[in-house]
Coordinates of C-alpha atoms in Angstrom, one line a residue:
X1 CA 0.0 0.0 0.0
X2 CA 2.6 2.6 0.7
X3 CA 6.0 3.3 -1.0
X4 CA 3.8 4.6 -4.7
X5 CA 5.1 7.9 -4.1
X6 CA 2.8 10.7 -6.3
X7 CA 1.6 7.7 -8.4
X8 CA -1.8 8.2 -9.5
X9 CA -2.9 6.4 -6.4
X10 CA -2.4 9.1 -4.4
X11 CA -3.0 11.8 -6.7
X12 CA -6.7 10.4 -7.8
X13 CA -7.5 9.6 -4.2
X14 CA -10.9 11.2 -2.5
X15 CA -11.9 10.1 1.1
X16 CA -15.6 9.7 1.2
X17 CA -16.4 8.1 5.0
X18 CA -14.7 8.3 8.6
X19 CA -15.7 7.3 11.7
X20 CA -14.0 7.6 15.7
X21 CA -13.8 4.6 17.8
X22 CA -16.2 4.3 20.9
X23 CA -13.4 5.4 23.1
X24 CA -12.5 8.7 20.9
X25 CA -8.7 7.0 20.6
X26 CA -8.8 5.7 16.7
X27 CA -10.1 7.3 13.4
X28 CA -11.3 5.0 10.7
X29 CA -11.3 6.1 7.1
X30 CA -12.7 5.0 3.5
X31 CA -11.2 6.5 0.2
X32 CA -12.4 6.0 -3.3
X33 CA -10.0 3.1 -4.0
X34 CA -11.8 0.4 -1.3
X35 CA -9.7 1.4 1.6
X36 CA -9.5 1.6 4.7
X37 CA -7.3 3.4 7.1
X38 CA -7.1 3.4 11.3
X39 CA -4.9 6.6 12.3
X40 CA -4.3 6.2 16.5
X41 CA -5.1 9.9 17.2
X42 CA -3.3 9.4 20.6
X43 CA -0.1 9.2 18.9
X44 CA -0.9 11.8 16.1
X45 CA -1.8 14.2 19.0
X46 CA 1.4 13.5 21.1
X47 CA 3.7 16.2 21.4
X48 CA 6.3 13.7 20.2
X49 CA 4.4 12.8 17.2
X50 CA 6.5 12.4 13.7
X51 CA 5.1 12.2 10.4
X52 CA 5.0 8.2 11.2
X53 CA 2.3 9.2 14.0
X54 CA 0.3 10.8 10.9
X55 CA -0.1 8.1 9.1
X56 CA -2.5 4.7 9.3
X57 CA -1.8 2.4 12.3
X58 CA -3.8 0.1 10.5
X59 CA -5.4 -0.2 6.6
X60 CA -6.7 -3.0 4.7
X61 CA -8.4 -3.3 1.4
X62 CA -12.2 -4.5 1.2
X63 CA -12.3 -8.1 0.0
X64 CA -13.7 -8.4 -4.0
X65 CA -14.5 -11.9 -3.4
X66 CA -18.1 -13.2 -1.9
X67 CA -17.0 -14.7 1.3
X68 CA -16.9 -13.7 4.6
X69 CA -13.5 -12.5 5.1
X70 CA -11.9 -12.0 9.1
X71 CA -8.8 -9.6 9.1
X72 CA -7.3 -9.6 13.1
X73 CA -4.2 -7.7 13.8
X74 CA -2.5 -5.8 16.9
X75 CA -3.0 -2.1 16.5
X76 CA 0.0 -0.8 19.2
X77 CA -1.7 -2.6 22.1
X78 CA -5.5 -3.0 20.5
X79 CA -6.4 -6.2 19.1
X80 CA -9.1 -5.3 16.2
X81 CA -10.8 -7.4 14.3
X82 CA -12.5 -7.0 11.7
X83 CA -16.0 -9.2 9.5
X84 CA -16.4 -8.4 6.0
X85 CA -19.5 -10.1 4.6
X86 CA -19.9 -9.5 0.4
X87 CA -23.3 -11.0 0.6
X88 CA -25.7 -11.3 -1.5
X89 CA -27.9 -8.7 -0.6
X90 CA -28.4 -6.6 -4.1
X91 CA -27.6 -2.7 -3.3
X92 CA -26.2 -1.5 -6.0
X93 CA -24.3 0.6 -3.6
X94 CA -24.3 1.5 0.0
X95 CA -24.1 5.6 0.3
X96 CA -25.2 6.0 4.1
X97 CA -25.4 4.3 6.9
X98 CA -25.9 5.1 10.9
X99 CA -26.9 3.2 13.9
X100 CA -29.9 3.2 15.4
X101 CA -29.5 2.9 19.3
X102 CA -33.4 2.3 19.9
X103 CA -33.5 -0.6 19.0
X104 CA -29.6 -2.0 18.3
X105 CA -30.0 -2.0 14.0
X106 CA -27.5 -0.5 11.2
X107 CA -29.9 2.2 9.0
X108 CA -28.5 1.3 5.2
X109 CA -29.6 4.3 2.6
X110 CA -28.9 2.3 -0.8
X111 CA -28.6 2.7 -4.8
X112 CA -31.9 0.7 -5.0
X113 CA -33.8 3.5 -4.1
X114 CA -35.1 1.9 -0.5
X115 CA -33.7 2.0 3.2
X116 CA -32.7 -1.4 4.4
X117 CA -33.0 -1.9 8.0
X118 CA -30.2 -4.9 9.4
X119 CA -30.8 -6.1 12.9
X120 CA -27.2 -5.8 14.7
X121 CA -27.5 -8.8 17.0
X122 CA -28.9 -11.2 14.7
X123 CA -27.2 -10.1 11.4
X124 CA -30.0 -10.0 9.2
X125 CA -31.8 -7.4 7.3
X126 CA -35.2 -7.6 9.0
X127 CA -36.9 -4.6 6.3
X128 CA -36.8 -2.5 3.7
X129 CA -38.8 1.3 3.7
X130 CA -39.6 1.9 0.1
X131 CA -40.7 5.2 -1.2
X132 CA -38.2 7.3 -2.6
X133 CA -38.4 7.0 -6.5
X134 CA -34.3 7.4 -7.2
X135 CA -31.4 6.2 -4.9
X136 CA -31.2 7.3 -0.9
X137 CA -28.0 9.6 -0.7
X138 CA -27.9 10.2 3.2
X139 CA -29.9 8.8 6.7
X140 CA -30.2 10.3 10.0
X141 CA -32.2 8.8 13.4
X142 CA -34.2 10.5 15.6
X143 CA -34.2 8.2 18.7
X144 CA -36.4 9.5 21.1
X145 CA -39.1 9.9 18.4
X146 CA -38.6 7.0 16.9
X147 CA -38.1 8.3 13.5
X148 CA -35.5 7.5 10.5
X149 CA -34.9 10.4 7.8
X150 CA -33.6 9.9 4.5
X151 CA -32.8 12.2 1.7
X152 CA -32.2 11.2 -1.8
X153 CA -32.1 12.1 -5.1
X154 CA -35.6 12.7 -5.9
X155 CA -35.0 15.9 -3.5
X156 CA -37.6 14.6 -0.9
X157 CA -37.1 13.9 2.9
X158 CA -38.9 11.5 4.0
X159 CA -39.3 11.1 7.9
X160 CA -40.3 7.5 8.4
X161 CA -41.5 5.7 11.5
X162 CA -39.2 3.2 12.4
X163 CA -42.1 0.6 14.0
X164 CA -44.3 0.6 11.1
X165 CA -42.0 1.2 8.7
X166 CA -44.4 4.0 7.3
X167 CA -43.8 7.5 5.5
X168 CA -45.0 9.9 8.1
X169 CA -43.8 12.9 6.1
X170 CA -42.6 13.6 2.8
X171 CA -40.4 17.4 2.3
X172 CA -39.8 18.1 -1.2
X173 CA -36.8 20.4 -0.4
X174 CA -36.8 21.8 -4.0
X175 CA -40.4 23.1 -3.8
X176 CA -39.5 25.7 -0.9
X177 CA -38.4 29.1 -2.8
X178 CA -36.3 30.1 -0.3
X179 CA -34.1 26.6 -0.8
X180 CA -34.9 25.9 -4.7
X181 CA -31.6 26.2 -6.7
X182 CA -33.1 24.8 -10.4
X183 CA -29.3 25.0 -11.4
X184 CA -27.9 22.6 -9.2
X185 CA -30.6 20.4 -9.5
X186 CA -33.2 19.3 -6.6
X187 CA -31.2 16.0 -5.5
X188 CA -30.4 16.0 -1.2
X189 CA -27.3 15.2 -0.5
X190 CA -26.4 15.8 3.8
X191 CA -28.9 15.4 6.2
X192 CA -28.7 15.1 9.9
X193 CA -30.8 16.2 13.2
X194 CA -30.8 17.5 16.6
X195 CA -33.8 17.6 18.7
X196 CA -36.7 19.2 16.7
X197 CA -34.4 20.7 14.1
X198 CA -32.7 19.3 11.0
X199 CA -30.3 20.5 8.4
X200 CA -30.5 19.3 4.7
X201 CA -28.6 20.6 1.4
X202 CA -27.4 19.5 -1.5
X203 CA -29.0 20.8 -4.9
X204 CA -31.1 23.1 -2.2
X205 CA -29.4 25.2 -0.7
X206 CA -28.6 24.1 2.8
X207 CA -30.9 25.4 5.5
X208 CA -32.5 24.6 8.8
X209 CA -35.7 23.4 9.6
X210 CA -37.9 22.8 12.5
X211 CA -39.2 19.5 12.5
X212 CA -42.5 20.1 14.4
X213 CA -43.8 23.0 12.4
X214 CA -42.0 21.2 8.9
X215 CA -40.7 24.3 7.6
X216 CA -37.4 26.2 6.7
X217 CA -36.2 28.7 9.2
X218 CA -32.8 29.8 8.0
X219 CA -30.8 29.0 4.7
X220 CA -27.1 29.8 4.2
X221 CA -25.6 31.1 1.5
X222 CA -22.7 28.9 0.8
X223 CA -22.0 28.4 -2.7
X224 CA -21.9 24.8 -4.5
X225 CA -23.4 21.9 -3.6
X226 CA -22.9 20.5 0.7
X227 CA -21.5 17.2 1.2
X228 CA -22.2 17.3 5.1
X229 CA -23.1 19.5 7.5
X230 CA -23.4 19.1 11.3
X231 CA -24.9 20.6 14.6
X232 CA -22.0 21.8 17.0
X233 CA -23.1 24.0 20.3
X234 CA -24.5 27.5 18.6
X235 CA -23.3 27.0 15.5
X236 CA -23.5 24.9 12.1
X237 CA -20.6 23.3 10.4
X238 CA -20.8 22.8 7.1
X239 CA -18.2 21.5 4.1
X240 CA -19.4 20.6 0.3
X241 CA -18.0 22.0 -2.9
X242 CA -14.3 24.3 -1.9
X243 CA -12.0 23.8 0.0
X244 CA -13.3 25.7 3.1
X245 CA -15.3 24.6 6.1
X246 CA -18.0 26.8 7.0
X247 CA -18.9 27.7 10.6
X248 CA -22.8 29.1 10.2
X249 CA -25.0 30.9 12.6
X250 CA -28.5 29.6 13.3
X251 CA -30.3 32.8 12.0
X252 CA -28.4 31.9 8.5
X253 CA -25.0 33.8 8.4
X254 CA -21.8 32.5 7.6
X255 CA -19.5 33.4 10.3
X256 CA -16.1 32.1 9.2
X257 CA -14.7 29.8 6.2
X258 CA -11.5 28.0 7.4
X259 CA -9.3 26.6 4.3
X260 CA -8.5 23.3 4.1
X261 CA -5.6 21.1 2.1
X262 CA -8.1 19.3 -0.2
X263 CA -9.6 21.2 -3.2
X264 CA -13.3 19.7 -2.5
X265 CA -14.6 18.3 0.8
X266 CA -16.6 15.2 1.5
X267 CA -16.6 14.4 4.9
X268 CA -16.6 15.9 8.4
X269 CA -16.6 14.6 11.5
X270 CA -16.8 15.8 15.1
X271 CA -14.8 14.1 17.9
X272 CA -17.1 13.4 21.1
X273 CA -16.6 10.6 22.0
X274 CA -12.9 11.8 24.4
X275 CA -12.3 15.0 26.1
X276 CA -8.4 13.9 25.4
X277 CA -8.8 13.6 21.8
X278 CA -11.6 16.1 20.9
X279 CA -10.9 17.0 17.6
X280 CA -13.0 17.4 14.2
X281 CA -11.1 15.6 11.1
X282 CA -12.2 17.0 7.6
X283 CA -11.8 14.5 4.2
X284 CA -12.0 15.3 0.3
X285 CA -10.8 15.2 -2.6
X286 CA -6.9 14.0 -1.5
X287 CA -5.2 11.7 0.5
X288 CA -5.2 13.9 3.4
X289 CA -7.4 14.5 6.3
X290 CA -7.1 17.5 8.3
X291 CA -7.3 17.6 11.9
X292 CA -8.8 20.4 13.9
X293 CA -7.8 21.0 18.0
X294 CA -9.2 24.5 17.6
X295 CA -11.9 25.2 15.3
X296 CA -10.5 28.0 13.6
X297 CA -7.3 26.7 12.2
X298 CA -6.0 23.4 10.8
X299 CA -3.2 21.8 13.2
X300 CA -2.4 18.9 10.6
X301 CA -2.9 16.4 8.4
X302 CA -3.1 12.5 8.8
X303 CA -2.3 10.9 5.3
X304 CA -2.8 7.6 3.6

């Protein structure tokens, strides 16, 4: 895997996906090629950390065969190991996927259009919510009300119950003036929630909504198309097409737009899992990921 140098390995490579650990101490990472990195953030974050420290404790390919395939190795004192099932469920592709604490199952928005629901303990996919008419780019939970959300590229939200497997609501994004942007197209690409309000963007512009009432309450004007966007304390973070992060305000304004090494961003994600490590790591269109110990400045980059 390493020792290409600039080959067009690196050169061509995008990270899509990352993920912390449950204890805040490891970062896991997807990139375009089928890989997957674990960086220890513990070392990277020493004050004796070397460019060694930045790069992947661990990494491994995903298997092209369809077996179940069991990779186990030491990472500096953990043991990991890892299942890889290439079943034969057909999804034509998996584009999001979160857990669902409520009741212990893996939310799977896929290429066929439909959400598919796989129960954690027993390993099976136990249903399928069908109602968007084009594929499911991005899921969020809402566990105290019981509720899945999906956006896709139809540009409708649906807000499902996760019991009866039912369309509660349906928001077609595209249809609000305040979010239509006809030139981007009406397609939902980031969703997530917190309490009674949700963010959504993609062909839209992103804005906020309050779930109870199910209407817009602020848009931002961020230019291009957003990859993901999250909640954080008073404030909205946001990343999409550029190269900048955005830090928005509730009421709609763009506070700040921190630079980043990649020249398009895909991914964020927020560290909360350890006071020690707290951190937000930012992914795109490179082989870097940036690493945040202060929100308004990059302190680094981990690197396939």
């Amino acid at each position: 895997m390493y020792g290409r140098g600039l080959g067009p390995h690196l050169l061509h490579m995008s990270v899509f996906s990352q993920s912390f650990s449950p204890c805040g101490r490891f970062l896991a990472a997807g990139n375009n090629y089928g890989e997957i990195a674990l960086f220890s953030l513990s070392a990277a974050l020493s004050p004796d950390a070397t460019r060694l420290s930045q790069k992947p404790s661990f990494s491994f390919n995903s298997p092209e065969t369809h077996e179940l395939t069991r990779l186990a190795a030491r990472v500096r004192g953990l043991s990991l190991s890892v299942s890889v099932l290439r079943s034969s469920l057909e999804i034509p592709e998996i584009n999001s996927m979160i857990i669902n604490p409520r009741d212990n199952s893996l939310v799977v928005g896929g290429g066929d259009n439909n959400i598919h629901i796989l129960d954690l303990e027993h390993g099976v996919f136990k249903s399928v919510l069908q109602g968007h008419s084009d594929y499911v780019h991005c899921v969020s939970v809402r566990e105290r009300e019981a509720e899945i959300l999906s956006g896709g590229e139809d540009g409708a939200v649906r807000i499902w119950d996760s019991r009866t497997g039912q369309t509660v609501h349906c928001i077609e994004v595209y249809k609000y003036e305040e979010c239509a942007r006809p030139q981007f197209g009406k397609w939902i690409s980031c969703l997530t929630t917190d309490s009674d309000w949700m963010l959504c963007g993609g062909g839209p512009s992103l804005s906020l909504w309050h779930l109870r009432s199910l209407s817009p309450t602020s848009t931002f004007p961020l230019s291009g198309c957003q990859r993901q966007a999250a909640f954080y304390q008073d404030m909205i973070l946001a990343v999409g097409e550029g190269q900048s992060v955005s830090h928005c305000l509730l009421g709609g304004e763009v506070k700040a737009q921190i630079p980043c090494s990649s020249q398009s961003l895909n991914t964020l994600q927020l560290n909360t899992n350890s006071t020690e490590h707290r951190v937000l790591t930012v992914g795109g269109s490179s082989d870097h990921i940036d690493v945040f110990t202060n929100l308004s400045y990059r302190a680094f980059s981990l690197s396939f």
